[in-house]
PDB file of C-alpha atoms in Angstrom:
ATOM      1  CA  MET A1348     -74.621 -59.312   5.468  1.00  0.00           C
ATOM      2  CA  LYS A1349     -74.325 -56.031   7.428  1.00  0.00           C
ATOM      3  CA  LYS A1350     -77.045 -54.416   5.303  1.00  0.00           C
ATOM      4  CA  LYS A1351     -79.429 -57.276   6.137  1.00  0.00           C
ATOM      5  CA  LEU A1352     -78.632 -56.869   9.824  1.00  0.00           C
ATOM      6  CA  LEU A1353     -79.170 -53.146   9.702  1.00  0.00           C
ATOM      7  CA  ALA A1354     -82.525 -53.695   8.049  1.00  0.00           C
ATOM      8  CA  LEU A1355     -83.438 -56.092  10.810  1.00  0.00           C
ATOM      9  CA  VAL A1356     -82.396 -53.543  13.434  1.00  0.00           C
ATOM     10  CA  LEU A1357     -84.592 -50.885  11.813  1.00  0.00           C
ATOM     11  CA  ALA A1358     -87.527 -53.260  11.631  1.00  0.00           C
ATOM     12  CA  THR A1359     -87.101 -54.106  15.292  1.00  0.00           C
ATOM     13  CA  ALA A1360     -87.044 -50.386  16.122  1.00  0.00           C
ATOM     14  CA  MET A1361     -90.510 -49.972  14.647  1.00  0.00           C
ATOM     15  CA  THR A1362     -92.066 -52.634  16.789  1.00  0.00           C
ATOM     16  CA  LEU A1363     -90.102 -52.773  19.994  1.00  0.00           C
ATOM     17  CA  SER A1364     -88.772 -50.197  22.419  1.00  0.00           C
ATOM     18  CA  LEU A1365     -86.241 -50.308  25.184  1.00  0.00           C
ATOM     19  CA  ALA A1366     -87.875 -50.761  28.558  1.00  0.00           C
ATOM     20  CA  SER A1367     -87.573 -47.703  30.758  1.00  0.00           C
ATOM     21  CA  CYS A1368     -84.412 -47.602  29.580  1.00  0.00           C
ATOM     22  CA  GLY A1369     -66.881 -52.476  62.293  1.00  0.00           C
ATOM     23  CA  GLY A1370     -66.635 -49.235  64.013  1.00  0.00           C
ATOM     24  CA  SER A1371     -68.054 -47.433  66.989  1.00  0.00           C
ATOM     25  CA  LYS A1372     -71.729 -46.594  67.059  1.00  0.00           C
ATOM     26  CA  THR A1373     -73.014 -43.136  67.950  1.00  0.00           C
ATOM     27  CA  GLU A1374     -76.053 -42.193  70.029  1.00  0.00           C
ATOM     28  CA  THR A1375     -77.972 -40.038  67.554  1.00  0.00           C
ATOM     29  CA  PRO A1376     -78.578 -40.347  63.833  1.00  0.00           C
ATOM     30  CA  SER A1377     -76.840 -37.986  61.425  1.00  0.00           C
ATOM     31  CA  THR A1378     -77.078 -37.252  57.706  1.00  0.00           C
ATOM     32  CA  GLY A1379     -74.794 -38.879  55.176  1.00  0.00           C
ATOM     33  CA  SER A1380     -72.143 -37.155  53.067  1.00  0.00           C
ATOM     34  CA  ASP A1381     -71.961 -36.706  49.312  1.00  0.00           C
ATOM     35  CA  ASN A1382     -75.732 -36.263  48.933  1.00  0.00           C
ATOM     36  CA  SER A1383     -76.561 -39.649  50.524  1.00  0.00           C
ATOM     37  CA  SER A1384     -78.280 -39.611  53.912  1.00  0.00           C
ATOM     38  CA  ALA A1385     -80.690 -41.456  56.150  1.00  0.00           C
ATOM     39  CA  SER A1386     -84.241 -40.424  55.327  1.00  0.00           C
ATOM     40  CA  SER A1387     -85.973 -40.647  58.680  1.00  0.00           C
ATOM     41  CA  ASP A1388     -85.341 -39.497  62.265  1.00  0.00           C
ATOM     42  CA  ASN A1389     -87.258 -42.383  63.825  1.00  0.00           C
ATOM     43  CA  SER A1390     -84.596 -44.605  65.409  1.00  0.00           C
ATOM     44  CA  SER A1391     -85.359 -48.015  66.799  1.00  0.00           C
ATOM     45  CA  ALA A1392     -85.899 -48.494  70.512  1.00  0.00           C
ATOM     46  CA  GLU A1393     -82.256 -49.434  70.957  1.00  0.00           C
ATOM     47  CA  GLY A1394     -81.158 -46.130  69.465  1.00  0.00           C
ATOM     48  CA  ALA A1395     -78.114 -47.635  67.711  1.00  0.00           C
ATOM     49  CA  THR A1396     -76.768 -45.822  64.674  1.00  0.00           C
ATOM     50  CA  TYR A1397     -74.328 -47.046  62.043  1.00  0.00           C
ATOM     51  CA  LYS A1398     -71.848 -45.609  59.581  1.00  0.00           C
ATOM     52  CA  VAL A1399     -71.577 -47.253  56.170  1.00  0.00           C
ATOM     53  CA  GLY A1400     -68.892 -46.535  53.612  1.00  0.00           C
ATOM     54  CA  ILE A1401     -69.744 -46.900  49.921  1.00  0.00           C
ATOM     55  CA  CYS A1402     -66.976 -47.207  47.360  1.00  0.00           C
ATOM     56  CA  GLN A1403     -68.209 -47.102  43.747  1.00  0.00           C
ATOM     57  CA  LEU A1404     -65.654 -47.597  40.977  1.00  0.00           C
ATOM     58  CA  VAL A1405     -67.115 -45.225  38.396  1.00  0.00           C
ATOM     59  CA  GLN A1406     -70.254 -43.238  37.681  1.00  0.00           C
ATOM     60  CA  HIS A1407     -72.586 -44.808  35.119  1.00  0.00           C
ATOM     61  CA  PRO A1408     -76.276 -45.760  35.178  1.00  0.00           C
ATOM     62  CA  ALA A1409     -75.932 -49.396  36.262  1.00  0.00           C
ATOM     63  CA  LEU A1410     -73.612 -48.764  39.213  1.00  0.00           C
ATOM     64  CA  ASP A1411     -75.492 -45.583  40.187  1.00  0.00           C
ATOM     65  CA  ALA A1412     -78.757 -47.573  40.322  1.00  0.00           C
ATOM     66  CA  ALA A1413     -77.173 -50.274  42.495  1.00  0.00           C
ATOM     67  CA  THR A1414     -75.856 -47.686  44.960  1.00  0.00           C
ATOM     68  CA  GLN A1415     -79.231 -45.949  45.144  1.00  0.00           C
ATOM     69  CA  GLY A1416     -81.061 -49.210  45.687  1.00  0.00           C
ATOM     70  CA  PHE A1417     -78.645 -50.076  48.506  1.00  0.00           C
ATOM     71  CA  ILE A1418     -79.162 -46.729  50.223  1.00  0.00           C
ATOM     72  CA  ASP A1419     -82.934 -46.840  49.865  1.00  0.00           C
ATOM     73  CA  ALA A1420     -83.159 -50.370  51.264  1.00  0.00           C
ATOM     74  CA  LEU A1421     -81.016 -49.588  54.312  1.00  0.00           C
ATOM     75  CA  ASN A1422     -82.960 -46.400  55.010  1.00  0.00           C
ATOM     76  CA  GLU A1423     -86.204 -48.370  54.846  1.00  0.00           C
ATOM     77  CA  ALA A1424     -84.902 -51.171  57.098  1.00  0.00           C
ATOM     78  CA  LEU A1425     -83.169 -48.866  59.607  1.00  0.00           C
ATOM     79  CA  PRO A1426     -84.826 -45.451  59.288  1.00  0.00           C
ATOM     80  CA  GLY A1427     -82.775 -42.636  60.752  1.00  0.00           C
ATOM     81  CA  GLN A1428     -80.050 -44.983  61.938  1.00  0.00           C
ATOM     82  CA  VAL A1429     -77.581 -45.045  59.036  1.00  0.00           C
ATOM     83  CA  THR A1430     -75.058 -42.447  57.948  1.00  0.00           C
ATOM     84  CA  PHE A1431     -73.591 -43.011  54.486  1.00  0.00           C
ATOM     85  CA  GLU A1432     -70.192 -41.919  53.258  1.00  0.00           C
ATOM     86  CA  ASN A1433     -70.552 -42.313  49.487  1.00  0.00           C
ATOM     87  CA  LYS A1434     -67.308 -42.098  47.506  1.00  0.00           C
ATOM     88  CA  ASN A1435     -66.661 -42.523  43.788  1.00  0.00           C
ATOM     89  CA  ALA A1436     -63.234 -43.622  42.468  1.00  0.00           C
ATOM     90  CA  SER A1437     -63.798 -41.956  39.075  1.00  0.00           C
ATOM     91  CA  GLY A1438     -62.821 -45.102  37.229  1.00  0.00           C
ATOM     92  CA  GLU A1439     -59.374 -45.392  38.860  1.00  0.00           C
ATOM     93  CA  ALA A1440     -58.724 -48.658  40.699  1.00  0.00           C
ATOM     94  CA  ASN A1441     -55.993 -47.029  42.804  1.00  0.00           C
ATOM     95  CA  ASN A1442     -58.565 -44.537  44.111  1.00  0.00           C
ATOM     96  CA  CYS A1443     -60.594 -47.471  45.447  1.00  0.00           C
ATOM     97  CA  GLY A1444     -57.686 -48.414  47.716  1.00  0.00           C
ATOM     98  CA  THR A1445     -57.426 -44.870  49.051  1.00  0.00           C
ATOM     99  CA  ILE A1446     -61.183 -44.691  49.680  1.00  0.00           C
ATOM    100  CA  VAL A1447     -61.552 -47.992  51.516  1.00  0.00           C
ATOM    101  CA  ASN A1448     -58.416 -47.391  53.586  1.00  0.00           C
ATOM    102  CA  GLY A1449     -60.062 -44.166  54.699  1.00  0.00           C
ATOM    103  CA  PHE A1450     -63.185 -46.104  55.674  1.00  0.00           C
ATOM    104  CA  VAL A1451     -61.073 -48.508  57.723  1.00  0.00           C
ATOM    105  CA  SER A1452     -59.313 -45.632  59.510  1.00  0.00           C
ATOM    106  CA  GLU A1453     -62.688 -44.073  60.362  1.00  0.00           C
ATOM    107  CA  GLY A1454     -63.957 -47.370  61.740  1.00  0.00           C
ATOM    108  CA  VAL A1455     -67.093 -47.669  59.626  1.00  0.00           C
ATOM    109  CA  ASP A1456     -69.486 -50.444  60.528  1.00  0.00           C
ATOM    110  CA  LEU A1457     -69.779 -51.871  56.996  1.00  0.00           C
ATOM    111  CA  ILE A1458     -68.276 -51.291  53.545  1.00  0.00           C
ATOM    112  CA  MET A1459     -70.339 -51.602  50.357  1.00  0.00           C
ATOM    113  CA  ALA A1460     -68.037 -52.203  47.357  1.00  0.00           C
ATOM    114  CA  ASN A1461     -69.706 -51.425  44.024  1.00  0.00           C
ATOM    115  CA  ALA A1462     -67.781 -53.169  41.175  1.00  0.00           C
ATOM    116  CA  THR A1463     -64.856 -55.541  41.180  1.00  0.00           C
ATOM    117  CA  ALA A1464     -62.021 -53.067  41.715  1.00  0.00           C
ATOM    118  CA  ALA A1465     -63.820 -51.686  44.779  1.00  0.00           C
ATOM    119  CA  LEU A1466     -64.340 -55.199  46.155  1.00  0.00           C
ATOM    120  CA  THR A1467     -60.732 -56.304  45.741  1.00  0.00           C
ATOM    121  CA  ALA A1468     -59.509 -53.053  47.328  1.00  0.00           C
ATOM    122  CA  ALA A1469     -61.826 -53.530  50.326  1.00  0.00           C
ATOM    123  CA  ALA A1470     -60.781 -57.169  50.708  1.00  0.00           C
ATOM    124  CA  SER A1471     -57.130 -56.090  50.828  1.00  0.00           C
ATOM    125  CA  ALA A1472     -57.854 -53.273  53.287  1.00  0.00           C
ATOM    126  CA  THR A1473     -59.636 -55.170  56.061  1.00  0.00           C
ATOM    127  CA  ALA A1474     -60.381 -58.685  57.281  1.00  0.00           C
ATOM    128  CA  ASP A1475     -62.581 -57.432  60.122  1.00  0.00           C
ATOM    129  CA  ILE A1476     -65.122 -54.900  58.834  1.00  0.00           C
ATOM    130  CA  PRO A1477     -68.015 -56.614  56.987  1.00  0.00           C
ATOM    131  CA  ILE A1478     -67.825 -56.080  53.229  1.00  0.00           C
ATOM    132  CA  LEU A1479     -70.733 -56.470  50.791  1.00  0.00           C
ATOM    133  CA  GLY A1480     -70.043 -56.357  47.060  1.00  0.00           C
ATOM    134  CA  THR A1481     -72.544 -55.530  44.387  1.00  0.00           C
ATOM    135  CA  SER A1482     -72.376 -55.420  40.574  1.00  0.00           C
ATOM    136  CA  ILE A1483     -69.803 -58.241  40.799  1.00  0.00           C
ATOM    137  CA  THR A1484     -70.176 -60.825  38.045  1.00  0.00           C
ATOM    138  CA  ALA A1485     -68.217 -63.746  39.525  1.00  0.00           C
ATOM    139  CA  TYR A1486     -66.853 -63.617  43.070  1.00  0.00           C
ATOM    140  CA  GLY A1487     -64.597 -66.602  42.560  1.00  0.00           C
ATOM    141  CA  VAL A1488     -62.925 -64.825  39.641  1.00  0.00           C
ATOM    142  CA  ALA A1489     -62.851 -61.379  41.280  1.00  0.00           C
ATOM    143  CA  LEU A1490     -61.270 -62.686  44.503  1.00  0.00           C
ATOM    144  CA  ASP A1491     -59.168 -65.432  42.839  1.00  0.00           C
ATOM    145  CA  LEU A1492     -60.865 -68.215  44.782  1.00  0.00           C
ATOM    146  CA  ASP A1493     -60.143 -71.766  43.616  1.00  0.00           C
ATOM    147  CA  ASP A1494     -62.835 -73.402  45.714  1.00  0.00           C
ATOM    148  CA  PHE A1495     -65.688 -70.901  45.517  1.00  0.00           C
ATOM    149  CA  ASP A1496     -68.941 -72.707  46.301  1.00  0.00           C
ATOM    150  CA  GLY A1497     -71.376 -69.790  46.534  1.00  0.00           C
ATOM    151  CA  THR A1498     -70.220 -68.440  49.895  1.00  0.00           C
ATOM    152  CA  VAL A1499     -67.003 -66.388  50.135  1.00  0.00           C
ATOM    153  CA  GLY A1500     -66.650 -66.653  53.901  1.00  0.00           C
ATOM    154  CA  GLY A1501     -64.593 -64.413  56.161  1.00  0.00           C
ATOM    155  CA  ASN A1502     -65.889 -60.860  56.140  1.00  0.00           C
ATOM    156  CA  ILE A1503     -67.197 -60.807  52.556  1.00  0.00           C
ATOM    157  CA  SER A1504     -70.517 -61.486  50.873  1.00  0.00           C
ATOM    158  CA  GLY A1505     -72.759 -59.618  48.436  1.00  0.00           C
ATOM    159  CA  THR A1506     -74.754 -59.800  45.221  1.00  0.00           C
ATOM    160  CA  SER A1507     -73.871 -60.763  41.646  1.00  0.00           C
ATOM    161  CA  ASP A1508     -75.037 -59.180  38.389  1.00  0.00           C
ATOM    162  CA  LEU A1509     -74.353 -62.333  36.355  1.00  0.00           C
ATOM    163  CA  ALA A1510     -77.072 -62.935  33.788  1.00  0.00           C
ATOM    164  CA  ASP A1511     -77.463 -66.210  31.912  1.00  0.00           C
ATOM    165  CA  LEU A1512     -74.549 -66.083  29.449  1.00  0.00           C
ATOM    166  CA  SER A1513     -75.894 -68.947  27.359  1.00  0.00           C
ATOM    167  CA  GLN A1514     -79.117 -66.968  26.839  1.00  0.00           C
ATOM    168  CA  GLN A1515     -77.045 -63.934  25.862  1.00  0.00           C
ATOM    169  CA  ALA A1516     -75.234 -66.101  23.326  1.00  0.00           C
ATOM    170  CA  ASP A1517     -78.635 -67.208  22.016  1.00  0.00           C
ATOM    171  CA  MET A1518     -79.584 -63.552  21.521  1.00  0.00           C
ATOM    172  CA  ILE A1519     -76.493 -63.050  19.399  1.00  0.00           C
ATOM    173  CA  THR A1520     -77.453 -65.940  17.134  1.00  0.00           C
ATOM    174  CA  GLU A1521     -80.882 -64.368  16.592  1.00  0.00           C
ATOM    175  CA  TRP A1522     -79.086 -61.855  14.334  1.00  0.00           C
ATOM    176  CA  PHE A1523     -77.746 -64.689  12.151  1.00  0.00           C
ATOM    177  CA  PRO A1524     -74.087 -63.667  12.367  1.00  0.00           C
ATOM    178  CA  GLU A1525     -71.211 -65.312  10.572  1.00  0.00           C
ATOM    179  CA  LYS A1526     -68.594 -63.524  12.693  1.00  0.00           C
ATOM    180  CA  VAL A1527     -68.958 -62.129  16.220  1.00  0.00           C
ATOM    181  CA  ALA A1528     -66.510 -59.638  17.740  1.00  0.00           C
ATOM    182  CA  LEU A1529     -66.130 -59.958  21.503  1.00  0.00           C
ATOM    183  CA  LEU A1530     -65.384 -56.431  22.723  1.00  0.00           C
ATOM    184  CA  PHE A1531     -64.259 -55.871  26.320  1.00  0.00           C
ATOM    185  CA  CYS A1532     -61.720 -54.336  28.731  1.00  0.00           C
ATOM    186  CA  SER A1533     -58.807 -56.694  29.400  1.00  0.00           C
ATOM    187  CA  ALA A1534     -58.204 -55.042  32.780  1.00  0.00           C
ATOM    188  CA  GLU A1535     -61.518 -56.359  34.166  1.00  0.00           C
ATOM    189  CA  PRO A1536     -61.315 -60.065  35.152  1.00  0.00           C
ATOM    190  CA  ASN A1537     -65.088 -60.463  35.222  1.00  0.00           C
ATOM    191  CA  SER A1538     -65.334 -59.150  31.663  1.00  0.00           C
ATOM    192  CA  SER A1539     -62.772 -61.740  30.525  1.00  0.00           C
ATOM    193  CA  TYR A1540     -64.808 -64.431  32.304  1.00  0.00           C
ATOM    194  CA  GLN A1541     -67.986 -63.461  30.474  1.00  0.00           C
ATOM    195  CA  ILE A1542     -66.186 -63.303  27.138  1.00  0.00           C
ATOM    196  CA  GLN A1543     -64.763 -66.796  27.581  1.00  0.00           C
ATOM    197  CA  GLU A1544     -68.161 -68.246  28.481  1.00  0.00           C
ATOM    198  CA  VAL A1545     -69.950 -66.578  25.578  1.00  0.00           C
ATOM    199  CA  ALA A1546     -67.184 -67.579  23.142  1.00  0.00           C
ATOM    200  CA  THR A1547     -67.591 -71.193  24.216  1.00  0.00           C
ATOM    201  CA  CYS A1548     -71.377 -71.063  23.737  1.00  0.00           C
ATOM    202  CA  LEU A1549     -70.970 -69.558  20.244  1.00  0.00           C
ATOM    203  CA  ALA A1550     -68.247 -72.010  19.255  1.00  0.00           C
ATOM    204  CA  ASN A1551     -70.602 -74.824  20.167  1.00  0.00           C
ATOM    205  CA  LYS A1552     -73.045 -73.344  17.688  1.00  0.00           C
ATOM    206  CA  GLY A1553     -70.388 -73.222  14.979  1.00  0.00           C
ATOM    207  CA  ILE A1554     -70.044 -69.426  14.991  1.00  0.00           C
ATOM    208  CA  GLU A1555     -66.674 -67.764  14.507  1.00  0.00           C
ATOM    209  CA  THR A1556     -65.572 -65.298  17.195  1.00  0.00           C
ATOM    210  CA  LYS A1557     -62.585 -63.069  17.809  1.00  0.00           C
ATOM    211  CA  GLU A1558     -61.599 -61.109  20.919  1.00  0.00           C
ATOM    212  CA  PHE A1559     -61.007 -57.364  20.739  1.00  0.00           C
ATOM    213  CA  ALA A1560     -59.703 -56.076  24.072  1.00  0.00           C
ATOM    214  CA  PHE A1561     -59.073 -52.449  25.020  1.00  0.00           C
ATOM    215  CA  THR A1562     -56.974 -51.649  28.067  1.00  0.00           C
ATOM    216  CA  ASP A1563     -58.665 -48.376  29.103  1.00  0.00           C
ATOM    217  CA  SER A1564     -60.683 -45.469  27.742  1.00  0.00           C
ATOM    218  CA  ASN A1565     -57.803 -44.277  25.561  1.00  0.00           C
ATOM    219  CA  ASP A1566     -57.998 -47.147  23.074  1.00  0.00           C
ATOM    220  CA  VAL A1567     -61.733 -47.876  23.108  1.00  0.00           C
ATOM    221  CA  ALA A1568     -62.374 -46.173  19.757  1.00  0.00           C
ATOM    222  CA  SER A1569     -59.499 -47.771  17.871  1.00  0.00           C
ATOM    223  CA  VAL A1570     -60.283 -51.279  19.173  1.00  0.00           C
ATOM    224  CA  THR A1571     -63.992 -50.840  18.445  1.00  0.00           C
ATOM    225  CA  GLN A1572     -63.149 -49.832  14.879  1.00  0.00           C
ATOM    226  CA  SER A1573     -61.162 -53.067  14.429  1.00  0.00           C
ATOM    227  CA  ALA A1574     -64.093 -55.025  15.835  1.00  0.00           C
ATOM    228  CA  ALA A1575     -66.532 -53.323  13.453  1.00  0.00           C
ATOM    229  CA  ASP A1576     -64.305 -54.033  10.490  1.00  0.00           C
ATOM    230  CA  TYR A1577     -64.259 -57.735  11.402  1.00  0.00           C
ATOM    231  CA  ALA A1578     -67.743 -58.532  12.652  1.00  0.00           C
ATOM    232  CA  ASP A1579     -71.377 -58.918  11.688  1.00  0.00           C
ATOM    233  CA  VAL A1580     -72.343 -58.473  15.363  1.00  0.00           C
ATOM    234  CA  VAL A1581     -70.447 -57.205  18.424  1.00  0.00           C
ATOM    235  CA  TYR A1582     -70.933 -58.597  21.918  1.00  0.00           C
ATOM    236  CA  LEU A1583     -70.231 -56.354  24.926  1.00  0.00           C
ATOM    237  CA  PRO A1584     -70.345 -57.912  28.426  1.00  0.00           C
ATOM    238  CA  THR A1585     -71.107 -56.047  31.647  1.00  0.00           C
ATOM    239  CA  ASP A1586     -67.932 -53.949  31.580  1.00  0.00           C
ATOM    240  CA  ASN A1587     -67.373 -50.707  33.472  1.00  0.00           C
ATOM    241  CA  ILE A1588     -64.993 -49.137  30.957  1.00  0.00           C
ATOM    242  CA  ALA A1589     -67.412 -49.934  28.138  1.00  0.00           C
ATOM    243  CA  ALA A1590     -70.283 -48.491  30.169  1.00  0.00           C
ATOM    244  CA  SER A1591     -68.328 -45.246  30.594  1.00  0.00           C
ATOM    245  CA  ASN A1592     -67.550 -45.016  26.862  1.00  0.00           C
ATOM    246  CA  THR A1593     -70.811 -45.978  25.126  1.00  0.00           C
ATOM    247  CA  GLU A1594     -70.840 -42.775  23.051  1.00  0.00           C
ATOM    248  CA  ALA A1595     -67.395 -43.539  21.619  1.00  0.00           C
ATOM    249  CA  ILE A1596     -68.452 -47.112  20.828  1.00  0.00           C
ATOM    250  CA  ALA A1597     -71.750 -46.012  19.216  1.00  0.00           C
ATOM    251  CA  ASN A1598     -69.878 -43.467  17.080  1.00  0.00           C
ATOM    252  CA  ILE A1599     -68.062 -46.404  15.470  1.00  0.00           C
ATOM    253  CA  LEU A1600     -70.722 -49.111  15.360  1.00  0.00           C
ATOM    254  CA  VAL A1601     -73.761 -47.131  14.236  1.00  0.00           C
ATOM    255  CA  PRO A1602     -72.222 -45.677  11.032  1.00  0.00           C
ATOM    256  CA  ALA A1603     -70.764 -49.113  10.279  1.00  0.00           C
ATOM    257  CA  GLY A1604     -74.195 -50.731  10.619  1.00  0.00           C
ATOM    258  CA  VAL A1605     -72.877 -53.297  13.079  1.00  0.00           C
ATOM    259  CA  PRO A1606     -75.338 -54.080  15.912  1.00  0.00           C
ATOM    260  CA  ALA A1607     -74.126 -54.722  19.461  1.00  0.00           C
ATOM    261  CA  ILE A1608     -75.647 -57.193  21.898  1.00  0.00           C
ATOM    262  CA  CYS A1609     -74.865 -56.020  25.429  1.00  0.00           C
ATOM    263  CA  GLY A1610     -74.610 -57.579  28.865  1.00  0.00           C
ATOM    264  CA  GLU A1611     -76.730 -54.935  30.603  1.00  0.00           C
ATOM    265  CA  GLU A1612     -79.297 -52.264  29.914  1.00  0.00           C
ATOM    266  CA  GLY A1613     -77.131 -49.186  30.543  1.00  0.00           C
ATOM    267  CA  ILE A1614     -74.584 -50.166  27.906  1.00  0.00           C
ATOM    268  CA  CYS A1615     -77.362 -51.198  25.528  1.00  0.00           C
ATOM    269  CA  SER A1616     -79.113 -47.827  25.793  1.00  0.00           C
ATOM    270  CA  GLY A1617     -75.838 -46.097  24.878  1.00  0.00           C
ATOM    271  CA  CYS A1618     -74.508 -48.218  22.023  1.00  0.00           C
ATOM    272  CA  GLY A1619     -76.428 -51.476  21.643  1.00  0.00           C
ATOM    273  CA  VAL A1620     -79.578 -52.869  20.097  1.00  0.00           C
ATOM    274  CA  ALA A1621     -80.518 -55.638  22.517  1.00  0.00           C
ATOM    275  CA  THR A1622     -79.697 -57.035  25.944  1.00  0.00           C
ATOM    276  CA  LEU A1623     -80.679 -59.674  28.458  1.00  0.00           C
ATOM    277  CA  SER A1624     -80.514 -57.506  31.558  1.00  0.00           C
ATOM    278  CA  ILE A1625     -81.216 -57.340  35.270  1.00  0.00           C
ATOM    279  CA  SER A1626     -82.407 -54.427  37.407  1.00  0.00           C
ATOM    280  CA  TYR A1627     -79.336 -52.967  39.096  1.00  0.00           C
ATOM    281  CA  TYR A1628     -81.562 -50.962  41.421  1.00  0.00           C
ATOM    282  CA  ASP A1629     -83.182 -54.189  42.637  1.00  0.00           C
ATOM    283  CA  LEU A1630     -79.720 -55.728  43.012  1.00  0.00           C
ATOM    284  CA  GLY A1631     -78.740 -52.808  45.216  1.00  0.00           C
ATOM    285  CA  VAL A1632     -81.932 -53.253  47.255  1.00  0.00           C
ATOM    286  CA  THR A1633     -81.031 -56.896  47.881  1.00  0.00           C
ATOM    287  CA  THR A1634     -77.549 -55.827  49.006  1.00  0.00           C
ATOM    288  CA  GLY A1635     -79.053 -53.225  51.346  1.00  0.00           C
ATOM    289  CA  LYS A1636     -81.311 -55.805  52.942  1.00  0.00           C
ATOM    290  CA  MET A1637     -78.278 -58.019  53.514  1.00  0.00           C
ATOM    291  CA  ALA A1638     -76.469 -55.063  55.115  1.00  0.00           C
ATOM    292  CA  ALA A1639     -79.352 -54.400  57.519  1.00  0.00           C
ATOM    293  CA  LYS A1640     -79.185 -58.002  58.751  1.00  0.00           C
ATOM    294  CA  ILE A1641     -75.444 -57.761  59.302  1.00  0.00           C
ATOM    295  CA  LEU A1642     -75.572 -54.423  61.123  1.00  0.00           C
ATOM    296  CA  THR A1643     -78.318 -55.553  63.495  1.00  0.00           C
ATOM    297  CA  GLY A1644     -76.668 -58.908  64.205  1.00  0.00           C
ATOM    298  CA  GLU A1645     -79.427 -60.896  62.535  1.00  0.00           C
ATOM    299  CA  ALA A1646     -76.959 -62.511  60.138  1.00  0.00           C
ATOM    300  CA  ASP A1647     -73.251 -63.357  60.035  1.00  0.00           C
ATOM    301  CA  VAL A1648     -71.561 -62.097  56.862  1.00  0.00           C
ATOM    302  CA  SER A1649     -69.222 -65.113  56.829  1.00  0.00           C
ATOM    303  CA  GLU A1650     -72.211 -67.432  56.417  1.00  0.00           C
ATOM    304  CA  MET A1651     -74.197 -65.408  53.853  1.00  0.00           C
ATOM    305  CA  PRO A1652     -74.154 -66.904  50.336  1.00  0.00           C
ATOM    306  CA  ILE A1653     -73.853 -64.621  47.329  1.00  0.00           C
ATOM    307  CA  GLU A1654     -77.281 -63.614  46.064  1.00  0.00           C
ATOM    308  CA  TYR A1655     -78.243 -63.299  42.384  1.00  0.00           C
ATOM    309  CA  ALA A1656     -80.835 -61.335  40.442  1.00  0.00           C
ATOM    310  CA  PRO A1657     -83.997 -63.450  40.143  1.00  0.00           C
ATOM    311  CA  ASN A1658     -85.205 -62.070  36.823  1.00  0.00           C
ATOM    312  CA  PHE A1659     -83.645 -61.441  33.436  1.00  0.00           C
ATOM    313  CA  THR A1660     -85.438 -59.423  30.759  1.00  0.00           C
ATOM    314  CA  LYS A1661     -84.856 -59.127  27.027  1.00  0.00           C
ATOM    315  CA  LYS A1662     -84.811 -55.455  26.074  1.00  0.00           C
ATOM    316  CA  TYR A1663     -84.428 -53.800  22.710  1.00  0.00           C
ATOM    317  CA  ASN A1664     -83.160 -50.338  21.841  1.00  0.00           C
ATOM    318  CA  PRO A1665     -84.751 -48.762  18.721  1.00  0.00           C
TER     319      PRO A1665
END
């Protein structure tokens, strides 16, 4: 079975390619820290400037793109008026708490939380400063909301990177598997949510699945090996630990001839063969536009519904 799948992967490689894979306001604009700054000195007539804190859980292409899109959109909407303090938690959830508490102490005007751990840390740190999440799969799951109806309320809103999980399940079945390994980090609630949804879709199609959960980077290789030994195809959701360990995953799956279907393009380019993905840069742009409306008083964060990526694209990695 695996030989047939590998042959299909190689045939696909010959014909398809991966698509390019609230605080006080100051009187004058200033540059941002950590290599992120406002790009123009032309303030609006009012002359108001704003300080925005960005907490990103970990550095990898998807989250990096979302942060850059956010910065670019705010700079375009409010040229010369925004100072960014861009902090990375290096994959440690505890660092997110330290970072956002620092933002609260400084009295930033808005916090952008990139990934679930950053969002939950920000939500715990302040009920007053507006918070926008991005790269969050399911806000109801991330914030443990029983009655989530599309709007979080309070001081939180943002954007979701949730792609159509039923379509992702359909992509898995295109490889004609008999057994599918569901590989994910058990410490990420949104990963567990995606796994449960995809498992249900596959079960409805009569396909056998089994969960293989790693707890952190230390056991990614060993758990991936177990998944490869079991499966015809591996499914990887949008998962930050997986995204930071694609080389370790590929080092197991590629020699085993087991293809991986992935939840987003960055993971796919590192260790997968196909994905149904969104543009994280565009997701960040949408978040930045929301931030501009909040900072200028055009919109109330408590009334802003979560926004979703409008387009999903099948991409293949030769």
